Short mmCIF file of C-alpha atoms and ligand atoms in Angstrom, two decimals:
data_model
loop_
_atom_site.label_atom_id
_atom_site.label_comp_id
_atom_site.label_asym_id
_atom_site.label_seq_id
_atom_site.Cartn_x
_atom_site.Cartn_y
_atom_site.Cartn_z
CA UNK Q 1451 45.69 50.61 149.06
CA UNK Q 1452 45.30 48.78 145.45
CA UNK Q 1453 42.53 48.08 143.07
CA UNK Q 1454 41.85 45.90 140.76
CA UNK Q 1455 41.53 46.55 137.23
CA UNK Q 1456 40.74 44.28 134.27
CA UNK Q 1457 41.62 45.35 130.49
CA UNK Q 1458 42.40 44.90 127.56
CA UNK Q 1459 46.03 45.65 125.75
CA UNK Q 1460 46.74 44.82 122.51
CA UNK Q 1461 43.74 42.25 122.27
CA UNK Q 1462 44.85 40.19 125.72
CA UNK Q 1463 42.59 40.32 128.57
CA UNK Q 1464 44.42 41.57 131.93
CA UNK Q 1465 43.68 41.95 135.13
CA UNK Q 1466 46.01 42.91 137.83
CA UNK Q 1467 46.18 44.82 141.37
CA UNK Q 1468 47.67 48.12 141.24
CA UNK Q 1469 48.36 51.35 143.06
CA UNK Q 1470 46.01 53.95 142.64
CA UNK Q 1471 49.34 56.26 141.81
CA UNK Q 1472 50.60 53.83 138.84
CA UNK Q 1473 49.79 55.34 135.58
CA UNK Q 1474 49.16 53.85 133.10
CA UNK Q 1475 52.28 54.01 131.21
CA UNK Q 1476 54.36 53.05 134.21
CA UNK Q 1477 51.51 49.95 133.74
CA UNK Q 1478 52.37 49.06 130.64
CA UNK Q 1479 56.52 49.51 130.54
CA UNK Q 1480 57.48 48.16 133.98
CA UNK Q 1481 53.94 45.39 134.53
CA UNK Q 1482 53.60 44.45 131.16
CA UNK Q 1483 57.34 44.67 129.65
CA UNK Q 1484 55.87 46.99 126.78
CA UNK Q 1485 58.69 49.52 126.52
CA UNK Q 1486 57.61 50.50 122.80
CA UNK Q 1487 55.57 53.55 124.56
CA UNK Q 1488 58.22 56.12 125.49
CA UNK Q 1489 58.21 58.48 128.38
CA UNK Q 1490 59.95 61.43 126.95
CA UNK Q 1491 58.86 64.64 129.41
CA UNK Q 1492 56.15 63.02 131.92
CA UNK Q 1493 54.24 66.30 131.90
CA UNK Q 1494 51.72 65.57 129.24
CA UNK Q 1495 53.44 67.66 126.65
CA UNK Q 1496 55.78 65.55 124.39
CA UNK Q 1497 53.15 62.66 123.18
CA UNK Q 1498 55.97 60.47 123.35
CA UNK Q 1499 53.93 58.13 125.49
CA UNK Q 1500 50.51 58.15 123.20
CA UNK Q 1501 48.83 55.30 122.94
CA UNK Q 1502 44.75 54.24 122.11
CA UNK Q 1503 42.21 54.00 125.00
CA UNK Q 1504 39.15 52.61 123.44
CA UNK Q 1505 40.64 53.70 119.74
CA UNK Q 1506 41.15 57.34 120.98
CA UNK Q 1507 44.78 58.76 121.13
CA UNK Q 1508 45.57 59.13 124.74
CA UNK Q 1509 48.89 60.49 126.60
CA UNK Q 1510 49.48 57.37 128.82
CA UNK Q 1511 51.47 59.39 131.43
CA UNK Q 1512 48.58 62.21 132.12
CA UNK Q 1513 46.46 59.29 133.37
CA UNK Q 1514 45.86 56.45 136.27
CA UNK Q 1515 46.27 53.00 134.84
CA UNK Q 1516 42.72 52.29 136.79
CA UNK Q 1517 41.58 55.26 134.30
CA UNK Q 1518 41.99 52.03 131.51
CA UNK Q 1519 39.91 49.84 133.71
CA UNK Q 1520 37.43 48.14 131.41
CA UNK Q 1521 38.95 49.47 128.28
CA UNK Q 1522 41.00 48.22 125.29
CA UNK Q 1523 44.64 49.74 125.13
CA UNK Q 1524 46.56 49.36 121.64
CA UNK Q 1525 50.40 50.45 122.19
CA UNK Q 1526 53.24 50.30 119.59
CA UNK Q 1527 53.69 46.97 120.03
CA UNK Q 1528 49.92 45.92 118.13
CA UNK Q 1529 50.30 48.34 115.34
CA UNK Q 1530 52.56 45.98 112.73
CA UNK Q 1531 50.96 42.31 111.92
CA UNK Q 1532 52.26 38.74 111.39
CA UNK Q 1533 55.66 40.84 111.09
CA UNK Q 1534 54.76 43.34 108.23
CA UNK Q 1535 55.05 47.09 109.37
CA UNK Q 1536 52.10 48.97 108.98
CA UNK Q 1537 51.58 51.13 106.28
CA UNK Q 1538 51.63 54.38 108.16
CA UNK Q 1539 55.28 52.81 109.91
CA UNK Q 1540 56.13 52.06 106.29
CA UNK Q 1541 55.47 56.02 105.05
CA UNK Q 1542 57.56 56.81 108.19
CA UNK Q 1543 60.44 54.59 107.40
CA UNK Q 1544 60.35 55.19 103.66
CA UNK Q 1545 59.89 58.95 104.45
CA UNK Q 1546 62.99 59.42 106.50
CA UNK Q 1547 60.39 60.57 109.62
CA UNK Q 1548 62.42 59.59 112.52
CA UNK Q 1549 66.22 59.97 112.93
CA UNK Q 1550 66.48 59.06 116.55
CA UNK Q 1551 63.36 57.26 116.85
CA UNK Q 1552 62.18 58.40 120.58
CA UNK Q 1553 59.23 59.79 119.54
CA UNK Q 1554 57.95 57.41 116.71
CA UNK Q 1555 55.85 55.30 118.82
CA UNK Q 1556 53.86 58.20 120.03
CA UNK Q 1557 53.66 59.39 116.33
CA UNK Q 1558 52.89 56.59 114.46
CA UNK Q 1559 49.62 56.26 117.54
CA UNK Q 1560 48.47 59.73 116.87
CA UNK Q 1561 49.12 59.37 113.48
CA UNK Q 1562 46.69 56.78 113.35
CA UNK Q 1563 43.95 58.29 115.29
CA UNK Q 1564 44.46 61.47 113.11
CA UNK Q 1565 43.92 59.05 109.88
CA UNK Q 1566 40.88 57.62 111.52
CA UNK Q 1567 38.67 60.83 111.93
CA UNK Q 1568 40.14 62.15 108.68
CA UNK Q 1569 41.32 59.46 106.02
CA UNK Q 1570 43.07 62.03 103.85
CA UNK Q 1571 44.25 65.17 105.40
CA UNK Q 1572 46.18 68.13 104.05
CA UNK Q 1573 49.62 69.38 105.62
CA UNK Q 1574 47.56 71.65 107.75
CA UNK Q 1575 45.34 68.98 109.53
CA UNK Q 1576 48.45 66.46 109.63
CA UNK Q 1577 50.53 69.66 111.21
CA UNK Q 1578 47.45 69.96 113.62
CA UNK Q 1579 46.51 66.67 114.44
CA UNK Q 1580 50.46 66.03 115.88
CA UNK Q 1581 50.01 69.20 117.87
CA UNK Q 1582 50.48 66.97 121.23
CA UNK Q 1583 53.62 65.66 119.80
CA UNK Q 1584 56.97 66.67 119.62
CA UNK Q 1585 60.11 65.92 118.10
CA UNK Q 1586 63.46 66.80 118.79
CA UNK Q 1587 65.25 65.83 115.52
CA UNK Q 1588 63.68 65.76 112.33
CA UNK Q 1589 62.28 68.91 112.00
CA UNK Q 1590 58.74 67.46 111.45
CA UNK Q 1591 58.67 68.03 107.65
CA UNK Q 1592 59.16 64.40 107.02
CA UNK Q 1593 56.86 63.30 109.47
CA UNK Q 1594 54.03 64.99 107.88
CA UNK Q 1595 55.08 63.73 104.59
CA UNK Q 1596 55.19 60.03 106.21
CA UNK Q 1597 51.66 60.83 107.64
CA UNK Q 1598 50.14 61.85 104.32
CA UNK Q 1599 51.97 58.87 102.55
CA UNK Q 1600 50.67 56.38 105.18
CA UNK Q 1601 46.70 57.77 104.79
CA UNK Q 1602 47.16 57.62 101.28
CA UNK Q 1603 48.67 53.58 101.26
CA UNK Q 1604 45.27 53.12 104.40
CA UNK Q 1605 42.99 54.47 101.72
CA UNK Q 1606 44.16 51.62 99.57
CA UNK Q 1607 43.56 49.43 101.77
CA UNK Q 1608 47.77 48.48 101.80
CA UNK W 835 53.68 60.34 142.54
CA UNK W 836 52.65 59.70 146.54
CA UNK W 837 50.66 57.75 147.56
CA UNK W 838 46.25 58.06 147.76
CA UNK W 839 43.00 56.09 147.90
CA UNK W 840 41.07 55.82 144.66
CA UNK W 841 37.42 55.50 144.74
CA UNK W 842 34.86 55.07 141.74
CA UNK W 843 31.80 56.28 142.35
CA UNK W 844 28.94 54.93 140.96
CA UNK W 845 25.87 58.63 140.82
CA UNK W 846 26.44 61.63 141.82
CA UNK W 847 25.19 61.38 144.95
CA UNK W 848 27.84 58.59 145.92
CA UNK W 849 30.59 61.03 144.66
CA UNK W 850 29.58 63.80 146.69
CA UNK W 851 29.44 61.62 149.56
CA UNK W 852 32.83 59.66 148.73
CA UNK W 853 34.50 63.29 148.44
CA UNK W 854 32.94 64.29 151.60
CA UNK W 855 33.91 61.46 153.62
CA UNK W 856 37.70 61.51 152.14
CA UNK W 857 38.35 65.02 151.87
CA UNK W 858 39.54 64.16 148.51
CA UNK W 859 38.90 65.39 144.60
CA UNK W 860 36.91 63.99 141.90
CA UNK W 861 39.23 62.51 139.23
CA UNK W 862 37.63 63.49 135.74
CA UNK W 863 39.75 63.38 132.91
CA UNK W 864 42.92 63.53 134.85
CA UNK W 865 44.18 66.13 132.23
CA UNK W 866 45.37 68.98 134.83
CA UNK W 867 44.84 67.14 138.15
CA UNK W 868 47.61 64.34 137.17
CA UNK W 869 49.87 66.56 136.40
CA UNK W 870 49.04 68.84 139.11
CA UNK W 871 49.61 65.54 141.76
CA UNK W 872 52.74 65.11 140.05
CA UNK W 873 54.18 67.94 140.64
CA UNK W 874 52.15 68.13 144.32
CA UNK W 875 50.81 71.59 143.18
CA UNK W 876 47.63 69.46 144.40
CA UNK W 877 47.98 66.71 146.75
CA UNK W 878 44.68 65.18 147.41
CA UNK W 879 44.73 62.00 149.71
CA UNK W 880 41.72 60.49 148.20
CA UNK W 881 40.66 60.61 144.37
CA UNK W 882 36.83 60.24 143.17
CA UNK W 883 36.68 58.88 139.70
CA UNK W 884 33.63 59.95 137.99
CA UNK W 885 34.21 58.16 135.00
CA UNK W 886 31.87 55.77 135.66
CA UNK W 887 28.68 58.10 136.19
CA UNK W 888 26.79 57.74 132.98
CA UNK W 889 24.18 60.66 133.88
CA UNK W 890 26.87 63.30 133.74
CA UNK W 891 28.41 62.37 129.86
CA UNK W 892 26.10 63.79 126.84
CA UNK W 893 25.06 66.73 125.04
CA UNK W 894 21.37 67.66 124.75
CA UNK W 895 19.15 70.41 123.25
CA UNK W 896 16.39 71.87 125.72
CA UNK W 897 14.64 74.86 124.76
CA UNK W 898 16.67 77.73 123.96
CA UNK W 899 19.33 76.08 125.60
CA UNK W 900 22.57 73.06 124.96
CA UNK W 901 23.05 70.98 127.71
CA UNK W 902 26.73 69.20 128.48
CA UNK W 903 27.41 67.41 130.84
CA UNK W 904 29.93 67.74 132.80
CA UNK W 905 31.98 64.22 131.99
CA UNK W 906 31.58 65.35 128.29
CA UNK W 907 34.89 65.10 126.85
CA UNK W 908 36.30 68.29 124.68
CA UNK W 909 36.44 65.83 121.57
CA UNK W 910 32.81 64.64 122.02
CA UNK W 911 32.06 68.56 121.97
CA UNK W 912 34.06 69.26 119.23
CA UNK W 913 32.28 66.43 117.39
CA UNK W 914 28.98 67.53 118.13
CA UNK W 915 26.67 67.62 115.09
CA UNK W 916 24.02 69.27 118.00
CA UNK W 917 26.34 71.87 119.15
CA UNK W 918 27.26 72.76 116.04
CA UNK W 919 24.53 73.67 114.77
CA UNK W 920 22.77 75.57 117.43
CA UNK W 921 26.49 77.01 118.69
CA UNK W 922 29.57 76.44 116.46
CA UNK W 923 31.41 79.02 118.75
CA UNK W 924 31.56 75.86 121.22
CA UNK W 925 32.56 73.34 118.63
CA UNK W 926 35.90 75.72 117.50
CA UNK W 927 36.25 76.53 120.92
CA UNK W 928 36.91 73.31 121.50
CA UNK W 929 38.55 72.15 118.61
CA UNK W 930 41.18 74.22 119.81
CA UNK W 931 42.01 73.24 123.34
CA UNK W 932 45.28 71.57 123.65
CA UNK W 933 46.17 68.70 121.25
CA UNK W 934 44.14 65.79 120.24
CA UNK W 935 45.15 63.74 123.08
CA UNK W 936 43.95 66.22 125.46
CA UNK W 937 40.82 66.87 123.71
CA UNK W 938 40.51 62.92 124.12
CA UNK W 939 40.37 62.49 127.66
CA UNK W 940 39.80 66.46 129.35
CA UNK W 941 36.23 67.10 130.02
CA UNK W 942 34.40 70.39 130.28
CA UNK W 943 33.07 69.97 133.80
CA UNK W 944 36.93 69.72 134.62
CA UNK W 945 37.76 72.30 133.14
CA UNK W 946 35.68 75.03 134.42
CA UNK W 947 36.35 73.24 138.38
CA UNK W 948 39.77 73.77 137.27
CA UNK W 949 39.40 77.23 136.50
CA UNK W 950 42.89 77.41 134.91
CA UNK W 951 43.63 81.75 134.35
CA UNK W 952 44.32 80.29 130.33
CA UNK W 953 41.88 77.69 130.04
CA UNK W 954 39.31 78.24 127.13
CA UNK W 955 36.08 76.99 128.53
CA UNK W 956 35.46 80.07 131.49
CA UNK W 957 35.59 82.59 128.31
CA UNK W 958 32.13 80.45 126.56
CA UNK W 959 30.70 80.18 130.13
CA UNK W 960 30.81 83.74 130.61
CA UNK W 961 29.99 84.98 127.43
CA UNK W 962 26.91 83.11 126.89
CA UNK W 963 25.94 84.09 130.25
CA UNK W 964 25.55 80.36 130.97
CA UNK W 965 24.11 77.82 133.78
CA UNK W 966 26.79 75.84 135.78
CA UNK W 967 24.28 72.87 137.06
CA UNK W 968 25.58 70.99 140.43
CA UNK W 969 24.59 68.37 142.74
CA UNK W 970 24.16 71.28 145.19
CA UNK W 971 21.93 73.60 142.46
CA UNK W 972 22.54 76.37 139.93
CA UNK W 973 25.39 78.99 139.80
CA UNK W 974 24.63 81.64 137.34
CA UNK W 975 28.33 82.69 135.27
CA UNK W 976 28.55 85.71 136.62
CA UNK W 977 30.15 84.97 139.84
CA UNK W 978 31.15 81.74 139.44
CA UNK W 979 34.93 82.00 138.59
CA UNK W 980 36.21 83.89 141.58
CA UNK W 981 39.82 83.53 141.41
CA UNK W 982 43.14 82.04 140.48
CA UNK W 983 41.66 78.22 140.35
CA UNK W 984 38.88 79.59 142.47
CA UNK W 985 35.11 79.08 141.67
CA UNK W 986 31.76 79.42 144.08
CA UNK W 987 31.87 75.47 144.00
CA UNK W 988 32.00 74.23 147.69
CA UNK W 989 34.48 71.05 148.35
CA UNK W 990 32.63 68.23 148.03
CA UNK W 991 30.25 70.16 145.53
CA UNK W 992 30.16 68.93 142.00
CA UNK W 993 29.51 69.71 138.73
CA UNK W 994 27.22 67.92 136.46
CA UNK W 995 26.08 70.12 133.14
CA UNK W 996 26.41 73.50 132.12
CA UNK W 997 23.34 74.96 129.87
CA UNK W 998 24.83 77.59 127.34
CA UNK W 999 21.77 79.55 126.02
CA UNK W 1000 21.76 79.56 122.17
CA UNK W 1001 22.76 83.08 121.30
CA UNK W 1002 22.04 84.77 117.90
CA UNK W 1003 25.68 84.99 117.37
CA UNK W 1004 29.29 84.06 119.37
CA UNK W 1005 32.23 83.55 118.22
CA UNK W 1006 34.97 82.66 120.32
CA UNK W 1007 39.12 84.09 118.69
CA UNK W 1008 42.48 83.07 120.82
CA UNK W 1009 46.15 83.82 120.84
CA UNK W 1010 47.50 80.47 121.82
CA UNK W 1011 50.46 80.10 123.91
CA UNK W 1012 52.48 78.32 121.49
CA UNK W 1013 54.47 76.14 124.09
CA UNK W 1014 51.11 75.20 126.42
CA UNK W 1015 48.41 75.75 123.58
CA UNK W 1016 46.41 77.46 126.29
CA UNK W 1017 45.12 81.15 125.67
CA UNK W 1018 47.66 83.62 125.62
CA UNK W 1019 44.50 85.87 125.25
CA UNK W 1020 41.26 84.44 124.75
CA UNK W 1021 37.95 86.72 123.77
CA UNK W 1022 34.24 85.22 123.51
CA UNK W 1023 31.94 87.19 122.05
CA UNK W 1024 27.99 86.85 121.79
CA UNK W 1025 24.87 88.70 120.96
CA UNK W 1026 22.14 86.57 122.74
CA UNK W 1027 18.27 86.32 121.67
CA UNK W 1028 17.45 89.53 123.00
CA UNK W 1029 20.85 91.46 121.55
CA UNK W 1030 22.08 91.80 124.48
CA UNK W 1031 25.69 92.04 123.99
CA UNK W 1032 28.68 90.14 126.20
CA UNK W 1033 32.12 89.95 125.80
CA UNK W 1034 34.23 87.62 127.86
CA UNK W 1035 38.36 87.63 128.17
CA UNK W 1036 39.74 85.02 129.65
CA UNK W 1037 44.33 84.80 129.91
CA UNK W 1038 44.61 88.11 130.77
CA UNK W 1039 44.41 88.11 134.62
CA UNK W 1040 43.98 85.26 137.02
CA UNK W 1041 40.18 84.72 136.32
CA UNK W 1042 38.20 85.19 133.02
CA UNK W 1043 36.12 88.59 132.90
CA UNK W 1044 33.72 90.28 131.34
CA UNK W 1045 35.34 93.71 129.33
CA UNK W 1046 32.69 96.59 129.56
CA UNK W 1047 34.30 98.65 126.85
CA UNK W 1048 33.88 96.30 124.36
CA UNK W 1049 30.46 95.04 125.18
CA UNK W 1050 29.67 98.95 125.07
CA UNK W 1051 31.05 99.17 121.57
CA UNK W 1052 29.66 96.08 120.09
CA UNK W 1053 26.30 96.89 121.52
CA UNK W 1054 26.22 100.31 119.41
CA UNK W 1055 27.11 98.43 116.62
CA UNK W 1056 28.37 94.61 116.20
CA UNK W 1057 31.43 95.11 113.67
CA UNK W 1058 35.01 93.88 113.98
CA UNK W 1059 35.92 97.81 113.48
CA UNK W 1060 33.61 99.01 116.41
CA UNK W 1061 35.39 96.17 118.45
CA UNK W 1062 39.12 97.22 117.19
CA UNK W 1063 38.46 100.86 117.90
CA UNK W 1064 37.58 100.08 121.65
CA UNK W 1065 40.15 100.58 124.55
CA UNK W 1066 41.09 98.13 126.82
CA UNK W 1067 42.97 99.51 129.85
CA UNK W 1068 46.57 97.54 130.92
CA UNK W 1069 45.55 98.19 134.62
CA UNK W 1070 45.00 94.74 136.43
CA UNK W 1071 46.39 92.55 133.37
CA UNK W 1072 49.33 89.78 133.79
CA UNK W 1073 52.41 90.59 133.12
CA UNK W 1074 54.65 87.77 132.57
CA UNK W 1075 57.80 86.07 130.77
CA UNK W 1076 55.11 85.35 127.59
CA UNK W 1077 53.66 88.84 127.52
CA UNK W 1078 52.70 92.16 129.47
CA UNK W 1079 49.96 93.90 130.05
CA UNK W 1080 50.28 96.33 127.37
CA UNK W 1081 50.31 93.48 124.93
CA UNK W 1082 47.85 91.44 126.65
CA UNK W 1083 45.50 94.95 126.46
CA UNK W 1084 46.28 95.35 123.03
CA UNK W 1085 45.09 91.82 121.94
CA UNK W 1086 41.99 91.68 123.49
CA UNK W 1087 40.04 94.18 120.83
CA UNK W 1088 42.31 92.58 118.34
CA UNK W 1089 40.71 89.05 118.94
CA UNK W 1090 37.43 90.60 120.01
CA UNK W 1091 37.40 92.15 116.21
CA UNK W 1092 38.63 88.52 114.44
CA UNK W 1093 35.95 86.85 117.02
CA UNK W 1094 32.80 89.63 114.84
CA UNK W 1095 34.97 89.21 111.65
CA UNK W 1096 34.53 85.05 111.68
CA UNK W 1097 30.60 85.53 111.94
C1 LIG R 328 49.25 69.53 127.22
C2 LIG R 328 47.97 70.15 127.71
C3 LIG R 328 47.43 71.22 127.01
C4 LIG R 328 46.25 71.83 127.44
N1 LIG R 328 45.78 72.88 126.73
C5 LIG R 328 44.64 73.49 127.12
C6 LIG R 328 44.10 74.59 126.38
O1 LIG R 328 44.64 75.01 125.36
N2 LIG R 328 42.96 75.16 126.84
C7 LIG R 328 42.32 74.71 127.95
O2 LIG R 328 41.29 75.27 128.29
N3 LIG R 328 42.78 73.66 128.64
C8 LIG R 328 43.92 73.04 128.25
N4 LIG R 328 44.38 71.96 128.98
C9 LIG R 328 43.63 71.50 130.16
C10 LIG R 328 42.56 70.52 129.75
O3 LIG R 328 41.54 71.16 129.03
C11 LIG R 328 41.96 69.79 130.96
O4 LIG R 328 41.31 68.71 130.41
C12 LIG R 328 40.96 70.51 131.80
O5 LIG R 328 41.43 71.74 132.26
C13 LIG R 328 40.59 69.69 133.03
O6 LIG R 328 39.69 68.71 132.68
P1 LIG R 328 39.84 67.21 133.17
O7 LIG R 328 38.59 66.52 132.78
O8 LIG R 328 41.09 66.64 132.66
O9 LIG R 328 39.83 67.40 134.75
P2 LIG R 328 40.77 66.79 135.90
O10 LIG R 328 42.18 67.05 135.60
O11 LIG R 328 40.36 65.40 136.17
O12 LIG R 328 40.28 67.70 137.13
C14 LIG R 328 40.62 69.07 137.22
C15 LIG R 328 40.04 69.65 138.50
O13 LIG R 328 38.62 69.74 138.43
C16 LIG R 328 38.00 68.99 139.47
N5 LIG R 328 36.81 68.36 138.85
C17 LIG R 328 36.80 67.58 137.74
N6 LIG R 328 35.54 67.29 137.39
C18 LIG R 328 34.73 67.89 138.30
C19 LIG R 328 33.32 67.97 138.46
N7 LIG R 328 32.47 67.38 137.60
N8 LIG R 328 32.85 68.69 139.50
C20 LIG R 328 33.70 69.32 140.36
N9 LIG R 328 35.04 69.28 140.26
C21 LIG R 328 35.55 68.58 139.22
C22 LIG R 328 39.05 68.00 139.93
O14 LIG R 328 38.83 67.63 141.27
C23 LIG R 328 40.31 68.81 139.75
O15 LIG R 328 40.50 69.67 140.83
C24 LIG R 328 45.57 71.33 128.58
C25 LIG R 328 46.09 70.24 129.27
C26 LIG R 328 47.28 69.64 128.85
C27 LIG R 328 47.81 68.46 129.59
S1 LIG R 329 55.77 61.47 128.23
FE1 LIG R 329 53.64 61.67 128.13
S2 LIG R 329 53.37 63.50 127.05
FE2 LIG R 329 55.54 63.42 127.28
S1 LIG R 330 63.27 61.29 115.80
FE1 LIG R 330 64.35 61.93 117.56
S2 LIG R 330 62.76 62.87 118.70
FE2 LIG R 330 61.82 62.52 116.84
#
């Protein structure tokens, strides 16, 4: 059996038959070349493959790529613009947040949905809000810092 | 993953008779059942995706009651302006389930089908005493969660709301796994309208329950030290590599008093 689906990634319109098993991350790295979104434990646990389903932070291998069907997916790949990181990929850079980089993509996208519900938050809602994300390296401190650094550059509209 | 037919349905009535006809499972927020099918721990040859069902997503008051329905996603609960202020119990309830991304995409009418021993949302059901609505009729909490992933829902039986009455008080106080996030220990506690007191556990053995010794103590008297005095028996608690019993029995008037102590 495959369906049909029709959405959206990274402002492109797509539509494409798939198996019903395909998730959606499997979608977007082997159909759509976009290897930014990592698969680091394929359990739902790591949030290495987090990306935006209708601007809410989503782990892309705990779901069906038909799950997308009709909605807008931003990975990685939409985040900097006309080749200018984004801010919050800026804070992470500047901050030292990533040493082997596996899990950046995946928190740099909850990052961002974090910063949307809560423009400015303390260590303890940064902390929280990258529950669903881990990190074998850096020992998260600088990714908080990078996180509060990159809301605070947002705020100013950098 | 192997290989099975995906249907959407479009009402509740098409689901039930899409699950019927396939012998398959409805597909809500994929947030256990995808990993489940991964790991063939379920292996459903036909999936019912009730995404598309717009009567079962939304959050309403009704009398002394808050209706969600069963597509609602933990977020949207979390979220809710409504259900915070006739129960904040529910919104930090569901604040704390998982991580964001979870809370993004799990749903509560998945959740209590699920009827993971850990999850969170079986310990509000209980303790409010609530209303599991389906397309086959009413199940009253009590009763409902029967087992390890077991509940009184028949196959192709779904769930579309559950009406929590609006207590006078709940509070709901967790020991999160710190690997899974789920509830090492959970405890719900609520004095509804009429005082009646309930007090629901839900980690501690394959299926949430209701603890008589505390409801006895915190219907004498509704104080974190009433519910720290009370004894909670080890007998019938999991045991396990992330805690026995003992400890299990040991947290459950510990979070029962926090649960008083945050009212
Ligand atoms: C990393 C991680 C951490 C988590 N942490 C927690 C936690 O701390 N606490 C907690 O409580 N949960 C936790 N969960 C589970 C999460 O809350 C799930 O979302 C929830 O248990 C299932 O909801 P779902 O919408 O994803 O359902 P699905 O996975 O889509 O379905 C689950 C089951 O319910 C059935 N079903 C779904 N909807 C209906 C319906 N309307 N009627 C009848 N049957 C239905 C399905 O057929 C399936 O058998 C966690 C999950 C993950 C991946
Ligand atoms: S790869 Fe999806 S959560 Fe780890
Ligand atoms: S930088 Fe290596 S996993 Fe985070």
């Amino acid at each position: 059996m495959s369906v049909t689906i029709t959405l959206t990634v990274n402002g492109k319109s797509v539509t494409a038959s798939v198996d019903p098993r395909t998730l959606l991350v499997e979608f977007l790295r082997n159909e759509l070349s976009l290897t930014g979104t990592h698969v680091g434990c394929d359990t739902g646990q790591c949030g290495a493959c987090t990306v935006h389903l209708d601007g809410r932070a989503v782990k892309s291998c705990t779901m069906l790529a038909a799950q997308a069907n009709g909605a807008e997916v931003t990975t990685i790949e939409a985040v900097a613009r006309d080749g200018e990181l984004h801010p919050m990929q800026a804070a992470f850079r500047d901050c030292h947040a990533l040493q082997c980089g596996f899990c950046t993509p995946g928190m740099v996208m909850a990052a961002l949905d974090l910063v949307a519900a809560n423009p400015s938050p303390d260590e303890k809602a940064v902390r929280e809000g990258l529950d669903g994300n881990l990190c074998r390296c850096t020992g998260y401190h600088n990714i908080v810092k990078a996180v509060q650094q990159g809301a605070a550059a947002m705020r100013k509209g950098g | 993953m192997y290989a099975f037919e995906l249907h959407k349905a479009k009402s509740v009535a098409d689901a039930a008779a899409l699950i019927a006809k396939t012998g398959g499972k409805a597909l809500a927020g994929g947030q256990s059942l995808v990993g489940a099918m991964k790991l063939r721990l379920a292996q459903p040859g036909a999936l019912v995706d009730l995404s598309g069902i717009a009567e079962l997503r939304g959050i309403r008051r009704e009398g002394g009651a808050v209706i969600v329905g069963a597509m609602t996603r933990h977020a949207e609960v979390a979220a809710s302006a409504d259900v915070k202020a006739a129960i904040p119990a529910l919104v930090a309830l569901a604040e704390g389930i998982g991580d964001r991304q979870v809370r993004n995409m799990g749903t509560l009418g998945g959740a209590i089908a699920h009827a993971d021993p850990a999850a969170d949302w079986p310990a509000a059901v209980l303790g409010l005493g609530a209303t599991v609505i389906t397309s086959k009729g009413r199940h009253a909490a009590d009763g409902f969660f029967k087992g390890l992933y077991e509940t009184a829902l028949a196959g192709d039986e779904l769930v579309t709301a559950v009406s929590f009455p609006v207590p006078r008080k709940a509070a709901y106080a967790k020991f999160r796994n710190p690997a899974s996030r789920f509830a090492l220990v959970g405890v719900f506690v609520a004095q509804a309208g009429d005082g009646a007191v309930r007090v629901a556990v839900t980690g501690a053995t394959a299926t949430p329950f209701r603890c008589a010794p505390l409801e006895a103590a915190l219907a004498k008297s509704f104080t974190a030290d009433a519910a720290k005095a009370a004894k909670v028996s080890a007998n019938g608690l999991s045991g396990d590599l992330h805690a026995s019993p003992e400890y299990r029995a040991h947290l459950i008037p510990v979070l029962a008093a926090r649960a008083v102590a945050s009212l």
